[in-house]
PDB file of C-alpha atoms in Angstrom:
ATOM      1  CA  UNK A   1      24.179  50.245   5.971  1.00  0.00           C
ATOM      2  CA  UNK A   2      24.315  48.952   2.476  1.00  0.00           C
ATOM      3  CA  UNK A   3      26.540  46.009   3.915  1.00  0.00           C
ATOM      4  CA  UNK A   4      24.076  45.221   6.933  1.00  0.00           C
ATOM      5  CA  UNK A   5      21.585  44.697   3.940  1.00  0.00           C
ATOM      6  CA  UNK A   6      23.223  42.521   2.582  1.00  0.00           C
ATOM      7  CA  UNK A   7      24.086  40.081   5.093  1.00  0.00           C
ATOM      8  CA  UNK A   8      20.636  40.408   5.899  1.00  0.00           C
ATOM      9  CA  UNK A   9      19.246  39.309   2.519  1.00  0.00           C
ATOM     10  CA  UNK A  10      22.011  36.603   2.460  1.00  0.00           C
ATOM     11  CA  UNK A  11      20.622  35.106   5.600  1.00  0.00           C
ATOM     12  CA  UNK A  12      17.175  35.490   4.738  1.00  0.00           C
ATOM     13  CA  UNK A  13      17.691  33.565   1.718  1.00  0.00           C
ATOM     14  CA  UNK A  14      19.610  31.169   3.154  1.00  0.00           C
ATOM     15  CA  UNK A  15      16.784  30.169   5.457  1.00  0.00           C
ATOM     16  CA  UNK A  16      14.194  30.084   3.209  1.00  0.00           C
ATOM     17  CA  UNK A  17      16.174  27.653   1.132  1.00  0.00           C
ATOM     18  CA  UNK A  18      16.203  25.278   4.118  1.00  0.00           C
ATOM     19  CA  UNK A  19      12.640  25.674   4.260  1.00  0.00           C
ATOM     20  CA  UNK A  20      11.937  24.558   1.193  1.00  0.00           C
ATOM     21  CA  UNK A  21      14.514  22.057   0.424  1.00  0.00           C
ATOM     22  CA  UNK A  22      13.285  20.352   3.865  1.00  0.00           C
ATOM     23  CA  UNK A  23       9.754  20.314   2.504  1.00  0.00           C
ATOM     24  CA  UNK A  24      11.078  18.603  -0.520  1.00  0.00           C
ATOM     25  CA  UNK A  25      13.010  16.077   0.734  1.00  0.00           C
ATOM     26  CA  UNK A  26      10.572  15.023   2.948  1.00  0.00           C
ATOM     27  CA  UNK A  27       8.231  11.384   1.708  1.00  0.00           C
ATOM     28  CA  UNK A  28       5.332  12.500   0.279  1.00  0.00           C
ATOM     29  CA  UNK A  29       2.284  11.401   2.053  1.00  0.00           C
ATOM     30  CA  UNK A  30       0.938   9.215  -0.128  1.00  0.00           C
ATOM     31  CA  UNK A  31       3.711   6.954  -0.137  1.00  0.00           C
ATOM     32  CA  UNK A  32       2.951   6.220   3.213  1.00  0.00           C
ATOM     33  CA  UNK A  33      -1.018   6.038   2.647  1.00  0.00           C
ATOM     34  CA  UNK A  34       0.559   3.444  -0.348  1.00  0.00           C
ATOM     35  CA  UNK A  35       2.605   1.241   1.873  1.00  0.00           C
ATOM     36  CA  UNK A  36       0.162   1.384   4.326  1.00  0.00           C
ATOM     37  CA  UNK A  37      -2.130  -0.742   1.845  1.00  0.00           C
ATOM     38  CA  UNK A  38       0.065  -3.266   0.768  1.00  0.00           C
ATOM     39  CA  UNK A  39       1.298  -4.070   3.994  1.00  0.00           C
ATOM     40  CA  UNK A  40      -2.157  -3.865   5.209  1.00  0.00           C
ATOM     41  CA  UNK A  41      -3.178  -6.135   2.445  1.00  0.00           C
ATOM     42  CA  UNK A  42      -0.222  -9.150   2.690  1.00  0.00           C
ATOM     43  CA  UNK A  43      -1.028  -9.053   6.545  1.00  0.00           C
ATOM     44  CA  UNK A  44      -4.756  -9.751   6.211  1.00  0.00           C
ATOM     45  CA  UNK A  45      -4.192 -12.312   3.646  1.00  0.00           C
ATOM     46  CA  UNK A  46      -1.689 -14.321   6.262  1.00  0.00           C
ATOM     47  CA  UNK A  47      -3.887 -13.618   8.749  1.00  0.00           C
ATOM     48  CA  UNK A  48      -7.289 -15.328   6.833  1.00  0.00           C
ATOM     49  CA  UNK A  49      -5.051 -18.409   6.125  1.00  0.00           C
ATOM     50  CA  UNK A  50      -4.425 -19.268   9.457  1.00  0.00           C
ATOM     51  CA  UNK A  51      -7.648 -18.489  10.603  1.00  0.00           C
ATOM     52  CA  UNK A  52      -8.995 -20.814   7.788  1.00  0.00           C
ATOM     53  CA  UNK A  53      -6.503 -23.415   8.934  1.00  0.00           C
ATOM     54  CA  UNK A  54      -7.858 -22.942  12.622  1.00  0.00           C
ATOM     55  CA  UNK A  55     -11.269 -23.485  11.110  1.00  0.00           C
ATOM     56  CA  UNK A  56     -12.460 -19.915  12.541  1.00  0.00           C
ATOM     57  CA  UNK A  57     -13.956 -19.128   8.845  1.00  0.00           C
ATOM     58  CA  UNK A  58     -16.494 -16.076  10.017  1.00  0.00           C
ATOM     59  CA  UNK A  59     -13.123 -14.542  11.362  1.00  0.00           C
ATOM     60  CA  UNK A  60     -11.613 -15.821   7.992  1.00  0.00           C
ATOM     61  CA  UNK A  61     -14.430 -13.949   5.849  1.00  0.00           C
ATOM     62  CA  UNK A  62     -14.038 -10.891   7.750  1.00  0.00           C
ATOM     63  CA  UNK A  63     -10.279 -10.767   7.650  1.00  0.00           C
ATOM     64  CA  UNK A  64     -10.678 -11.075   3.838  1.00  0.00           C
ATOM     65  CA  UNK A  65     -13.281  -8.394   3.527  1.00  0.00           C
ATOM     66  CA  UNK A  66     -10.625  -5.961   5.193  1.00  0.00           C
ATOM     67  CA  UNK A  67      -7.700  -6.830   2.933  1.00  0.00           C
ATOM     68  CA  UNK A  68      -9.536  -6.692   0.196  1.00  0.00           C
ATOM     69  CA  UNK A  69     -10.814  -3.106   1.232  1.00  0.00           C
ATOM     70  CA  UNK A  70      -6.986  -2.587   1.949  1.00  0.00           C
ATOM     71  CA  UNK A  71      -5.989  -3.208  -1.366  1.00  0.00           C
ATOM     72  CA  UNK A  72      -8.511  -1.177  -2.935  1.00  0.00           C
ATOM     73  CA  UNK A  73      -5.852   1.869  -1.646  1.00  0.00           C
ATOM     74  CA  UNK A  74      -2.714   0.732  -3.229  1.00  0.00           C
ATOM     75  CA  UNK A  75      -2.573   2.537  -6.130  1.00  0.00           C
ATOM     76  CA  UNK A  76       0.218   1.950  -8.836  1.00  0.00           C
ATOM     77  CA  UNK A  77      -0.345   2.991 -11.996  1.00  0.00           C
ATOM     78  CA  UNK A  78       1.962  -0.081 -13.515  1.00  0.00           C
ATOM     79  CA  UNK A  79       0.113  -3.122 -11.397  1.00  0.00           C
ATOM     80  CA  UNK A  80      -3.419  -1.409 -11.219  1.00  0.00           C
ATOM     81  CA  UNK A  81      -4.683  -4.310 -13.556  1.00  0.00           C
ATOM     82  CA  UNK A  82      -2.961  -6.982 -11.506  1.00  0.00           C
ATOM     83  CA  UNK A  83      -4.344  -5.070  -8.566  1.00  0.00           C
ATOM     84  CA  UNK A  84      -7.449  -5.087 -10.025  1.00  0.00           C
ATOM     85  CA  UNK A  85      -7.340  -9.319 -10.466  1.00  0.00           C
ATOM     86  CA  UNK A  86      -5.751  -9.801  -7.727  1.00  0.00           C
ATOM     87  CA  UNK A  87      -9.008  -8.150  -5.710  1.00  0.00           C
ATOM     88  CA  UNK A  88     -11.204 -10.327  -7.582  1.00  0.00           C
ATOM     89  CA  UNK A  89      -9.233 -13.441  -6.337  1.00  0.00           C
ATOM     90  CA  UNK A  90      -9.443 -12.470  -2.763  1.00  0.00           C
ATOM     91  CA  UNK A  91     -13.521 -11.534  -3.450  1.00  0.00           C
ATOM     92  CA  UNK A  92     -13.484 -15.319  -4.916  1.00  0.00           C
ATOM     93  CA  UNK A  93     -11.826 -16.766  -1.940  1.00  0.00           C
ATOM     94  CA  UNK A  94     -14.291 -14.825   0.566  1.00  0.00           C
ATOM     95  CA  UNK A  95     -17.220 -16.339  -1.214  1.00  0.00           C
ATOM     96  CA  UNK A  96     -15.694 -19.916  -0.750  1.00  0.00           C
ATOM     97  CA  UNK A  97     -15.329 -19.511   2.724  1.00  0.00           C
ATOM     98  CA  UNK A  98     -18.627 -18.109   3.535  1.00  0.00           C
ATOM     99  CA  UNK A  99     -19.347 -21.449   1.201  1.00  0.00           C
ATOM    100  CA  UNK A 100     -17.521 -23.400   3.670  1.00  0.00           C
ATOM    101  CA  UNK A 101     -15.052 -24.082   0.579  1.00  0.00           C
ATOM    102  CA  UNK A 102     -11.996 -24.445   2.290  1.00  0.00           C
ATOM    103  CA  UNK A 103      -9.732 -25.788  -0.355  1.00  0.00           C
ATOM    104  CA  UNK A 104     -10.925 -22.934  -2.666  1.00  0.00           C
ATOM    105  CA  UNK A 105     -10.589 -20.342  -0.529  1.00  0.00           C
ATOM    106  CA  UNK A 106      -6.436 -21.223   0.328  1.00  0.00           C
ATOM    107  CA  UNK A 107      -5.567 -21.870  -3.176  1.00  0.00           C
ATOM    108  CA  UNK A 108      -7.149 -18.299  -4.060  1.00  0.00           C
ATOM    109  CA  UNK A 109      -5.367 -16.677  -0.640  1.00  0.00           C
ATOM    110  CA  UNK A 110      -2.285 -18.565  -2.140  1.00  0.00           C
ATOM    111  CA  UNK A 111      -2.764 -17.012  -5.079  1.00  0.00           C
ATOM    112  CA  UNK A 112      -3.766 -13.328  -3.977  1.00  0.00           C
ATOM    113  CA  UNK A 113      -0.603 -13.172  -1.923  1.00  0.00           C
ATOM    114  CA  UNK A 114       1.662 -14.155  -4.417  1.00  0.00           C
ATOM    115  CA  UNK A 115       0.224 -11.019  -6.628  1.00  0.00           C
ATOM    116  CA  UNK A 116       0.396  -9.105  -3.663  1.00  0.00           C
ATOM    117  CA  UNK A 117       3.922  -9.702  -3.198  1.00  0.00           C
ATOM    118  CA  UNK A 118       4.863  -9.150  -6.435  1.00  0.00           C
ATOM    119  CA  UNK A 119       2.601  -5.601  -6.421  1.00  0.00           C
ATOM    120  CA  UNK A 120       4.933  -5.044  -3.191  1.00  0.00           C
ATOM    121  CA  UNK A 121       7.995  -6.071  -5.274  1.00  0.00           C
ATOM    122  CA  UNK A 122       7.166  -3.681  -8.114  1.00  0.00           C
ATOM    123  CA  UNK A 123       6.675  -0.847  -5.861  1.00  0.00           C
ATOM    124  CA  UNK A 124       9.884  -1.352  -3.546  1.00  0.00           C
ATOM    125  CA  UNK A 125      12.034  -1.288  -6.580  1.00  0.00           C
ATOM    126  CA  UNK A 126      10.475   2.414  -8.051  1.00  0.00           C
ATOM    127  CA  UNK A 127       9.712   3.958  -4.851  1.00  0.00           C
TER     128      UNK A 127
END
């Protein structure tokens, strides 16, 4: 009897320890939510420069209202200032496209996605 115990207990333990070292090794969630952002971010900023480019700037304006919502979700403790200026770039380049600022508006884009990618950079080499 005392042996059945045993094995029983062994196996029980066993299978909680898969339990929870599955649940750690999984990617937290807000990695994900993270990535999501940046990605989300560096997409929308492409995406406003070739709709600038096409000359559809009320497309242009919306497209960088939604990155710049995008980025307000990448959080990074060690680029949260760059973030930060970065955000206030893209803000800039909206307002010279509803301006009708075109030249502005791609040098700030230009600008915004080469913090962008360097935010991306930062985070790819920690995470």
């Amino acid at each position: 009897m005392r042996s059945i115990n045993k094995v029983l207990t062994s196996i029980l333990m066993t299978a909680s320890m898969v339990v929870i070292s599955t649940n750690a090794m999984a990617e937290p969630k807000g990695e994900v939510a993270v990535k999501t952002a940046i990605e989300n971010t560096l997409s929308g900023i492409t995406s406003a420069q070739s709709e600038i480019k096409s000359g559809d700037l009320p497309a242009a304006s919306k497209t960088i209202l939604e990155a710049s919502q995008a980025s307000k979700e990448f959080r990074f403790e060690i680029t949260e200032r760059q973030r930060q200026k970065a955000t206030d770039v893209l803000k800039a380049a909206r307002k010279s496209v509803d301006a009708g600022d075109t030249v502005a508006a791609e040098a700030g884009l230009a600008d915004a996605l080469k913090s962008f990618s360097e935010m991306k950079a930062k985070y790819d080499l920690t995470h």
